[in-house]
Amino acid sequence: MERDKHHFHHLSPHLQLFDLTKTYFLIAGMTGVNPFVATGSVMLARFEVQVALQYEIDIRDIGDSFTTGYIPYGTKVPTPAMYPQDFYGTEAVSLASKSILNDTTAAQSYRANYGFLPATTGPSIVACDGAISDVYYSGTILSEAFRNLTKLLTNGTDNYCATAQEDSAVLEPFMRATTAGFVDFARIIVMRTASDFD
């Protein structure tokens, strides 16, 4: 670790003053939630997957053979058929599960429109994963396309439930700080509370 810290010295000599490996960081925000996974809940991410780094064809132009207009880089078919060929660039759940989340009659009435579980259930603490995109998206087809990609990129272990925009930009410096030995990446908590269904 000392060698890595010395390597990063040229970036900022002040970095050597900090050892944040025992520090927890909380990244909080709101999210669109997958109604097939959760409802007006608090999501604590295990994975954050950048789903917007793909080719995109307008779905009106792709014909019946494709289920989505998103295609992984370096491939010619939509997910989950082929893994991308080109690339760019906990204890929180158990503690949070003791919380009692607020519910309202307005939220209950809105949820009732969906007619399936868990969309119609009350708010809860959910351990699931985020899809990061620069596009504010909504709808069943896009949700399914990004769920398929997150599952593919995590070798089937992802449980996509939350949307996000800035998480990849926030997490990248933490990853670099972890590599340099200043931060423990396992102590970063990404928490998002539901604002709408995706």
mmCIF file of C-alpha atoms in Angstrom:
data_model
loop_
_atom_site.group_PDB
_atom_site.id
_atom_site.type_symbol
_atom_site.label_atom_id
_atom_site.label_comp_id
_atom_site.label_asym_id
_atom_site.label_seq_id
_atom_site.Cartn_x
_atom_site.Cartn_y
_atom_site.Cartn_z
ATOM 1 C CA MET A 1 0.000 0.000 0.000
ATOM 2 C CA GLU A 2 2.809 2.435 0.802
ATOM 3 C CA ARG A 3 4.152 2.057 -2.716
ATOM 4 C CA ASP A 4 0.709 2.883 -4.141
ATOM 5 C CA LYS A 5 0.416 5.939 -1.894
ATOM 6 C CA HIS A 6 3.849 7.121 -3.044
ATOM 7 C CA HIS A 7 2.760 6.602 -6.660
ATOM 8 C CA PHE A 8 -0.193 8.966 -6.122
ATOM 9 C CA HIS A 9 1.950 11.578 -4.357
ATOM 10 C CA HIS A 10 2.384 13.585 -7.574
ATOM 11 C CA LEU A 11 -1.405 13.978 -7.849
ATOM 12 C CA SER A 12 -1.746 15.614 -4.441
ATOM 13 C CA PRO A 13 0.865 15.680 -1.686
ATOM 14 C CA HIS A 14 -1.991 16.199 0.796
ATOM 15 C CA LEU A 15 -3.385 12.724 0.107
ATOM 16 C CA GLN A 16 -0.692 11.198 2.298
ATOM 17 C CA LEU A 17 -2.238 12.966 5.299
ATOM 18 C CA PHE A 18 -5.370 10.816 5.145
ATOM 19 C CA ASP A 19 -6.067 7.186 5.963
ATOM 20 C CA LEU A 20 -9.796 6.726 5.432
ATOM 21 C CA THR A 21 -9.739 2.915 5.265
ATOM 22 C CA LYS A 22 -11.902 2.684 8.413
ATOM 23 C CA THR A 23 -14.334 5.408 7.290
ATOM 24 C CA TYR A 24 -17.824 4.754 5.934
ATOM 25 C CA PHE A 25 -19.116 6.935 3.100
ATOM 26 C CA LEU A 26 -22.833 7.317 2.394
ATOM 27 C CA ILE A 27 -23.923 8.318 -1.104
ATOM 28 C CA ALA A 28 -27.611 9.203 -0.934
ATOM 29 C CA GLY A 29 -30.170 10.261 -3.486
ATOM 30 C CA MET A 30 -33.564 9.481 -4.944
ATOM 31 C CA THR A 31 -34.339 6.923 -7.609
ATOM 32 C CA GLY A 32 -36.792 5.464 -10.027
ATOM 33 C CA VAL A 33 -37.584 1.978 -8.756
ATOM 34 C CA ASN A 34 -38.324 -1.215 -10.659
ATOM 35 C CA PRO A 35 -41.896 -2.108 -9.575
ATOM 36 C CA PHE A 36 -41.161 -5.814 -10.054
ATOM 37 C CA VAL A 37 -38.571 -5.589 -7.252
ATOM 38 C CA ALA A 38 -39.665 -2.890 -4.816
ATOM 39 C CA THR A 39 -42.004 0.011 -4.152
ATOM 40 C CA GLY A 40 -41.655 3.278 -2.164
ATOM 41 C CA SER A 41 -38.560 1.883 -0.552
ATOM 42 C CA VAL A 42 -34.976 2.552 0.436
ATOM 43 C CA MET A 43 -32.543 0.751 -1.843
ATOM 44 C CA LEU A 44 -29.016 -0.165 -0.757
ATOM 45 C CA ALA A 45 -26.931 -1.122 -3.780
ATOM 46 C CA ARG A 46 -24.660 -4.135 -4.088
ATOM 47 C CA PHE A 47 -23.699 -3.259 -7.678
ATOM 48 C CA GLU A 48 -23.868 -0.063 -9.708
ATOM 49 C CA VAL A 49 -23.787 -0.786 -13.448
ATOM 50 C CA GLN A 50 -23.349 1.887 -16.133
ATOM 51 C CA VAL A 51 -26.043 0.828 -18.625
ATOM 52 C CA ALA A 52 -25.951 3.803 -20.990
ATOM 53 C CA LEU A 53 -22.563 2.891 -22.486
ATOM 54 C CA GLN A 54 -24.073 0.983 -25.414
ATOM 55 C CA TYR A 55 -25.103 1.456 -29.006
ATOM 56 C CA GLU A 56 -28.659 2.729 -29.258
ATOM 57 C CA ILE A 57 -31.043 2.322 -32.198
ATOM 58 C CA ASP A 58 -34.473 3.917 -32.095
ATOM 59 C CA ILE A 59 -36.810 1.076 -31.157
ATOM 60 C CA ARG A 60 -39.208 2.128 -33.935
ATOM 61 C CA ASP A 61 -36.510 1.315 -36.504
ATOM 62 C CA ILE A 62 -35.263 -2.097 -35.350
ATOM 63 C CA GLY A 63 -38.010 -4.435 -36.523
ATOM 64 C CA ASP A 64 -39.479 -7.471 -34.774
ATOM 65 C CA SER A 65 -36.292 -9.497 -34.308
ATOM 66 C CA PHE A 66 -34.890 -7.227 -31.545
ATOM 67 C CA THR A 67 -36.596 -6.766 -28.180
ATOM 68 C CA THR A 68 -34.705 -3.530 -27.420
ATOM 69 C CA GLY A 69 -32.814 -0.811 -29.260
ATOM 70 C CA TYR A 70 -29.805 -1.071 -26.905
ATOM 71 C CA ILE A 71 -26.889 -3.193 -28.097
ATOM 72 C CA PRO A 72 -23.643 -3.743 -26.116
ATOM 73 C CA TYR A 73 -20.482 -2.205 -27.569
ATOM 74 C CA GLY A 74 -18.680 -4.442 -30.013
ATOM 75 C CA THR A 75 -21.700 -6.667 -30.674
ATOM 76 C CA LYS A 76 -24.484 -6.789 -33.236
ATOM 77 C CA VAL A 77 -27.345 -8.116 -31.135
ATOM 78 C CA PRO A 78 -29.181 -6.868 -28.037
ATOM 79 C CA THR A 79 -28.600 -8.180 -24.535
ATOM 80 C CA PRO A 80 -28.705 -10.673 -22.997
ATOM 81 C CA ALA A 81 -27.480 -12.544 -26.062
ATOM 82 C CA MET A 82 -23.850 -11.406 -26.104
ATOM 83 C CA TYR A 83 -21.416 -9.980 -23.568
ATOM 84 C CA PRO A 84 -19.955 -6.573 -24.571
ATOM 85 C CA GLN A 85 -16.690 -6.835 -26.476
ATOM 86 C CA ASP A 86 -15.461 -3.286 -25.834
ATOM 87 C CA PHE A 87 -15.287 -1.334 -22.539
ATOM 88 C CA TYR A 88 -14.633 2.285 -21.521
ATOM 89 C CA GLY A 89 -13.207 3.261 -18.885
ATOM 90 C CA THR A 90 -22.977 -5.511 4.338
ATOM 91 C CA GLU A 91 -23.818 -4.277 7.443
ATOM 92 C CA ALA A 92 -25.772 -1.247 6.196
ATOM 93 C CA VAL A 93 -28.745 -3.391 5.192
ATOM 94 C CA SER A 94 -29.101 -5.076 8.574
ATOM 95 C CA LEU A 95 -28.848 -1.754 10.415
ATOM 96 C CA ALA A 96 -31.262 0.051 8.089
ATOM 97 C CA SER A 97 -33.764 -2.826 8.210
ATOM 98 C CA LYS A 98 -34.647 -1.795 11.765
ATOM 99 C CA SER A 99 -36.098 1.482 10.453
ATOM 100 C CA ILE A 100 -39.817 2.137 10.152
ATOM 101 C CA LEU A 101 -40.559 3.859 6.849
ATOM 102 C CA ASN A 102 -43.355 6.357 6.367
ATOM 103 C CA ASP A 103 -46.315 5.456 4.149
ATOM 104 C CA THR A 104 -49.209 7.651 3.059
ATOM 105 C CA THR A 105 -52.699 7.052 1.708
ATOM 106 C CA ALA A 106 -51.699 8.932 -1.468
ATOM 107 C CA ALA A 107 -48.775 6.545 -2.007
ATOM 108 C CA GLN A 108 -50.986 3.524 -1.301
ATOM 109 C CA SER A 109 -53.558 4.751 -3.823
ATOM 110 C CA TYR A 110 -50.885 5.301 -6.482
ATOM 111 C CA ARG A 111 -49.327 1.868 -5.920
ATOM 112 C CA ALA A 112 -52.718 0.176 -6.284
ATOM 113 C CA ASN A 113 -52.713 1.115 -9.987
ATOM 114 C CA TYR A 114 -49.965 -1.438 -10.663
ATOM 115 C CA GLY A 115 -51.904 -4.522 -9.568
ATOM 116 C CA PHE A 116 -48.910 -6.790 -8.866
ATOM 117 C CA LEU A 117 -46.431 -7.469 -6.090
ATOM 118 C CA PRO A 118 -44.194 -5.974 -4.872
ATOM 119 C CA ALA A 119 -45.346 -2.718 -6.519
ATOM 120 C CA THR A 120 -48.453 -2.620 -4.346
ATOM 121 C CA THR A 121 -46.726 -3.346 -1.015
ATOM 122 C CA GLY A 122 -45.587 -0.782 1.511
ATOM 123 C CA PRO A 123 -42.103 0.713 1.669
ATOM 124 C CA SER A 124 -39.221 -1.402 2.917
ATOM 125 C CA ILE A 125 -35.429 -1.648 3.002
ATOM 126 C CA VAL A 126 -34.243 -3.523 -0.088
ATOM 127 C CA ALA A 127 -30.775 -4.820 -0.957
ATOM 128 C CA CYS A 128 -30.675 -4.565 -4.725
ATOM 129 C CA ASP A 129 -28.685 -2.873 -7.439
ATOM 130 C CA GLY A 130 -28.557 0.277 -9.525
ATOM 131 C CA ALA A 131 -28.470 1.007 -13.220
ATOM 132 C CA ILE A 132 -26.532 4.193 -13.965
ATOM 133 C CA SER A 133 -27.410 6.197 -17.053
ATOM 134 C CA ASP A 134 -27.099 9.743 -18.358
ATOM 135 C CA VAL A 135 -30.570 9.237 -19.834
ATOM 136 C CA TYR A 136 -33.636 9.703 -17.631
ATOM 137 C CA TYR A 137 -35.594 6.696 -18.838
ATOM 138 C CA SER A 138 -38.972 5.226 -18.079
ATOM 139 C CA GLY A 139 -41.050 2.334 -19.346
ATOM 140 C CA THR A 140 -41.239 -1.436 -19.328
ATOM 141 C CA ILE A 141 -39.073 -2.028 -22.418
ATOM 142 C CA LEU A 142 -36.147 0.126 -21.287
ATOM 143 C CA SER A 143 -36.358 -1.211 -17.738
ATOM 144 C CA GLU A 144 -36.179 -4.772 -19.059
ATOM 145 C CA ALA A 145 -33.297 -3.949 -21.407
ATOM 146 C CA PHE A 146 -31.229 -2.393 -18.624
ATOM 147 C CA ARG A 147 -32.134 -5.172 -16.185
ATOM 148 C CA ASN A 148 -30.825 -7.685 -18.739
ATOM 149 C CA LEU A 149 -27.580 -5.747 -19.174
ATOM 150 C CA THR A 150 -26.926 -5.362 -15.443
ATOM 151 C CA LYS A 151 -27.502 -9.080 -14.972
ATOM 152 C CA LEU A 152 -25.155 -9.862 -17.872
ATOM 153 C CA LEU A 153 -22.354 -7.564 -16.640
ATOM 154 C CA THR A 154 -22.509 -9.040 -13.126
ATOM 155 C CA ASN A 155 -22.574 -12.657 -14.339
ATOM 156 C CA GLY A 156 -26.173 -13.122 -13.251
ATOM 157 C CA THR A 157 -25.776 -11.864 -9.685
ATOM 158 C CA ASP A 158 -27.325 -8.409 -10.108
ATOM 159 C CA ASN A 159 -30.856 -7.629 -8.913
ATOM 160 C CA TYR A 160 -31.631 -4.357 -10.717
ATOM 161 C CA CYS A 161 -34.102 -2.179 -8.884
ATOM 162 C CA ALA A 162 -32.946 1.445 -8.938
ATOM 163 C CA THR A 163 -32.014 4.110 -11.464
ATOM 164 C CA ALA A 164 -29.220 6.638 -10.980
ATOM 165 C CA GLN A 165 -27.301 9.231 -12.955
ATOM 166 C CA GLU A 166 -24.246 10.408 -11.039
ATOM 167 C CA ASP A 167 -23.106 7.288 -9.184
ATOM 168 C CA SER A 168 -20.411 6.235 -11.645
ATOM 169 C CA ALA A 169 -18.826 9.716 -11.464
ATOM 170 C CA VAL A 170 -18.954 9.628 -7.650
ATOM 171 C CA LEU A 171 -17.696 6.044 -7.293
ATOM 172 C CA GLU A 172 -14.735 6.394 -9.677
ATOM 173 C CA PRO A 173 -12.654 8.590 -7.313
ATOM 174 C CA PHE A 174 -13.426 6.168 -4.466
ATOM 175 C CA MET A 175 -12.152 3.293 -6.603
ATOM 176 C CA ARG A 176 -8.935 5.198 -7.331
ATOM 177 C CA ALA A 177 -8.538 6.065 -3.646
ATOM 178 C CA THR A 178 -9.031 2.387 -2.776
ATOM 179 C CA THR A 179 -6.366 1.387 -5.285
ATOM 180 C CA ALA A 180 -4.016 3.910 -3.659
ATOM 181 C CA GLY A 181 -4.768 2.494 -0.207
ATOM 182 C CA PHE A 182 -6.630 5.489 1.245
ATOM 183 C CA VAL A 183 -10.204 4.128 1.227
ATOM 184 C CA ASP A 184 -11.880 0.749 1.704
ATOM 185 C CA PHE A 185 -14.340 0.457 -1.203
ATOM 186 C CA ALA A 186 -16.397 -2.065 0.784
ATOM 187 C CA ARG A 187 -17.303 0.751 3.202
ATOM 188 C CA ILE A 188 -19.107 2.836 0.586
ATOM 189 C CA ILE A 189 -22.886 2.731 0.927
ATOM 190 C CA VAL A 190 -25.073 3.784 -1.991
ATOM 191 C CA MET A 191 -28.576 4.503 -0.699
ATOM 192 C CA ARG A 192 -31.464 5.765 -2.789
ATOM 193 C CA THR A 193 -35.059 6.359 -1.811
ATOM 194 C CA ALA A 194 -37.842 5.779 -4.330
ATOM 195 C CA SER A 195 -39.375 8.819 -6.014
ATOM 196 C CA ASP A 196 -41.243 7.065 -8.840
ATOM 197 C CA PHE A 197 -41.449 3.791 -10.762
ATOM 198 C CA ASP A 198 -39.022 3.389 -13.634
#
